[in-house]
Amino acid sequence: MNNELPRTAYLYSILAAFARPASATILYQDLHLVPSYAKAHGILMSVAFILIFPLGATVLRLSKPNYAVWIHAGIQLTGWALMLGGLATGLRVGKILDRLHNNTHTVFGTVIVVLMLIQPFLGAIHHWVYIRKKTRTALAPVHVWLGRILIVLGMVNGGLGLRLADNTHGGRSRMGLLLGGISPGLWIITAAMIVVVVEQL
C-alpha cells in the first residue's frame, strides 16, 4: 500500500505536467507505462548521441587502416539501432500523453532522427563511388558535416528532453544525476572532435 502511493502521485504529476485541459486523447489506461518508457527513451538516446555516434565518427578520422570504414559503419549502425529503439519508446510516451507534435523536444527530435536515417545511405553511396573511382565524392563533406551537426543537435535536444522531464515528480534528481555523469564525457568528446576537425584543415 505504501509503495502504491508514491507511484500514484508520480503518475498524477506526469499527467499534470503534460496534459492539456482540453485534451481528450490521453491514454489513461497506459499511464502506468510512462515512467519505464521514458527512462528507456532517455537511456537509449543518450548512449546513441553522447557515446556511440561520436565514437564512430572519431574512430574513422583517427584510424588509417583500410578496414577502419567498416569499424566506423559497425559502430554507427549500432548507434542507429539504439536511436530507433529510443524513437520507438519516445513515440509510445508521446502517444500515451498526447505530446507527439505539440512540443519542441518531440518535433525537433523527429527531424533529427529522419535526417539520421539518411546518413547510412549517404555514407554507403560515397564509399561505393570511392571504391570505383578512387576519389572523394561531393557526398563526403555532406555526410561528414551533416553527421557532426546532427550529433550536436541530438545532444541539444537531449537537454530539451531533460528539461521536459524536469517538469515531473522526481525529474530534478534524475536531471542532476544525468548531467553530472554526462558533462565530463561531453567535454572529452567535444575536445576530440575539435582536434579531428583542426587536423583536417
PDB file of C-alpha atoms in Angstrom, residues 111-182:
ATOM      1  CA  VAL A 111      13.517  15.899 -37.622  1.00  0.00           C
ATOM      2  CA  ILE A 112      16.922  14.821 -36.260  1.00  0.00           C
ATOM      3  CA  VAL A 113      16.031  11.125 -36.448  1.00  0.00           C
ATOM      4  CA  VAL A 114      14.705  11.423 -40.012  1.00  0.00           C
ATOM      5  CA  LEU A 115      17.944  13.085 -41.135  1.00  0.00           C
ATOM      6  CA  MET A 116      19.966  10.483 -39.233  1.00  0.00           C
ATOM      7  CA  LEU A 117      18.131   7.740 -41.113  1.00  0.00           C
ATOM      8  CA  ILE A 118      19.566   9.150 -44.346  1.00  0.00           C
ATOM      9  CA  GLN A 119      23.163   9.101 -43.099  1.00  0.00           C
ATOM     10  CA  PRO A 120      23.982   5.392 -43.665  1.00  0.00           C
ATOM     11  CA  PHE A 121      22.807   5.622 -47.262  1.00  0.00           C
ATOM     12  CA  LEU A 122      24.879   8.751 -47.938  1.00  0.00           C
ATOM     13  CA  GLY A 123      27.913   7.022 -46.462  1.00  0.00           C
ATOM     14  CA  ALA A 124      27.326   3.809 -48.412  1.00  0.00           C
ATOM     15  CA  ILE A 125      26.898   5.639 -51.729  1.00  0.00           C
ATOM     16  CA  HIS A 126      30.046   7.688 -51.138  1.00  0.00           C
ATOM     17  CA  HIS A 127      32.050   4.579 -50.239  1.00  0.00           C
ATOM     18  CA  TRP A 128      30.795   2.677 -53.285  1.00  0.00           C
ATOM     19  CA  VAL A 129      31.750   5.530 -55.638  1.00  0.00           C
ATOM     20  CA  TYR A 130      35.091   5.993 -53.861  1.00  0.00           C
ATOM     21  CA  ILE A 131      35.965   2.313 -54.334  1.00  0.00           C
ATOM     22  CA  ARG A 132      35.203   2.566 -58.052  1.00  0.00           C
ATOM     23  CA  LYS A 133      36.816   5.934 -58.831  1.00  0.00           C
ATOM     24  CA  LYS A 134      39.413   6.174 -56.033  1.00  0.00           C
ATOM     25  CA  THR A 135      38.441   9.774 -55.326  1.00  0.00           C
ATOM     26  CA  ARG A 136      36.299  11.628 -52.809  1.00  0.00           C
ATOM     27  CA  THR A 137      32.786  12.476 -53.909  1.00  0.00           C
ATOM     28  CA  ALA A 138      30.636  15.528 -53.263  1.00  0.00           C
ATOM     29  CA  LEU A 139      28.696  13.392 -50.791  1.00  0.00           C
ATOM     30  CA  ALA A 140      31.713  13.037 -48.497  1.00  0.00           C
ATOM     31  CA  PRO A 141      31.567  16.506 -46.877  1.00  0.00           C
ATOM     32  CA  VAL A 142      27.770  16.339 -46.786  1.00  0.00           C
ATOM     33  CA  HIS A 143      27.876  13.012 -44.942  1.00  0.00           C
ATOM     34  CA  VAL A 144      30.627  14.137 -42.565  1.00  0.00           C
ATOM     35  CA  TRP A 145      29.273  17.560 -41.646  1.00  0.00           C
ATOM     36  CA  LEU A 146      25.635  16.520 -41.561  1.00  0.00           C
ATOM     37  CA  GLY A 147      26.631  13.794 -39.119  1.00  0.00           C
ATOM     38  CA  ARG A 148      28.568  16.192 -36.902  1.00  0.00           C
ATOM     39  CA  ILE A 149      25.753  18.727 -36.885  1.00  0.00           C
ATOM     40  CA  LEU A 150      23.125  16.083 -36.102  1.00  0.00           C
ATOM     41  CA  ILE A 151      25.196  14.699 -33.218  1.00  0.00           C
ATOM     42  CA  VAL A 152      25.398  18.158 -31.650  1.00  0.00           C
ATOM     43  CA  LEU A 153      21.709  18.836 -32.293  1.00  0.00           C
ATOM     44  CA  GLY A 154      20.862  15.460 -30.779  1.00  0.00           C
ATOM     45  CA  MET A 155      22.722  16.429 -27.609  1.00  0.00           C
ATOM     46  CA  VAL A 156      20.902  19.769 -27.535  1.00  0.00           C
ATOM     47  CA  ASN A 157      17.574  18.011 -27.962  1.00  0.00           C
ATOM     48  CA  GLY A 158      18.534  15.688 -25.139  1.00  0.00           C
ATOM     49  CA  GLY A 159      18.814  18.789 -22.975  1.00  0.00           C
ATOM     50  CA  LEU A 160      15.316  19.791 -24.054  1.00  0.00           C
ATOM     51  CA  GLY A 161      14.139  16.325 -23.092  1.00  0.00           C
ATOM     52  CA  LEU A 162      15.758  16.630 -19.671  1.00  0.00           C
ATOM     53  CA  ARG A 163      14.046  19.977 -19.188  1.00  0.00           C
ATOM     54  CA  LEU A 164      10.759  18.330 -20.126  1.00  0.00           C
ATOM     55  CA  ALA A 165      11.435  15.555 -17.601  1.00  0.00           C
ATOM     56  CA  ASP A 166      12.294  18.193 -15.006  1.00  0.00           C
ATOM     57  CA  ASN A 167       8.618  19.171 -15.031  1.00  0.00           C
ATOM     58  CA  THR A 168       7.671  15.842 -13.442  1.00  0.00           C
ATOM     59  CA  HIS A 169       7.969  14.488  -9.925  1.00  0.00           C
ATOM     60  CA  GLY A 170      11.478  13.199  -9.346  1.00  0.00           C
ATOM     61  CA  GLY A 171      12.722  14.727 -12.583  1.00  0.00           C
ATOM     62  CA  ARG A 172      15.052  17.183 -10.884  1.00  0.00           C
ATOM     63  CA  SER A 173      17.085  14.498  -9.144  1.00  0.00           C
ATOM     64  CA  ARG A 174      17.361  12.441 -12.329  1.00  0.00           C
ATOM     65  CA  MET A 175      18.302  15.511 -14.332  1.00  0.00           C
ATOM     66  CA  GLY A 176      21.071  16.423 -11.915  1.00  0.00           C
ATOM     67  CA  LEU A 177      22.391  12.864 -11.898  1.00  0.00           C
ATOM     68  CA  LEU A 178      22.408  12.618 -15.682  1.00  0.00           C
ATOM     69  CA  LEU A 179      24.061  15.988 -16.200  1.00  0.00           C
ATOM     70  CA  GLY A 180      26.660  15.215 -13.568  1.00  0.00           C
ATOM     71  CA  GLY A 181      27.592  11.982 -15.298  1.00  0.00           C
ATOM     72  CA  ILE A 182      27.320  13.219 -18.871  1.00  0.00           C
TER      73      ILE A 182
END
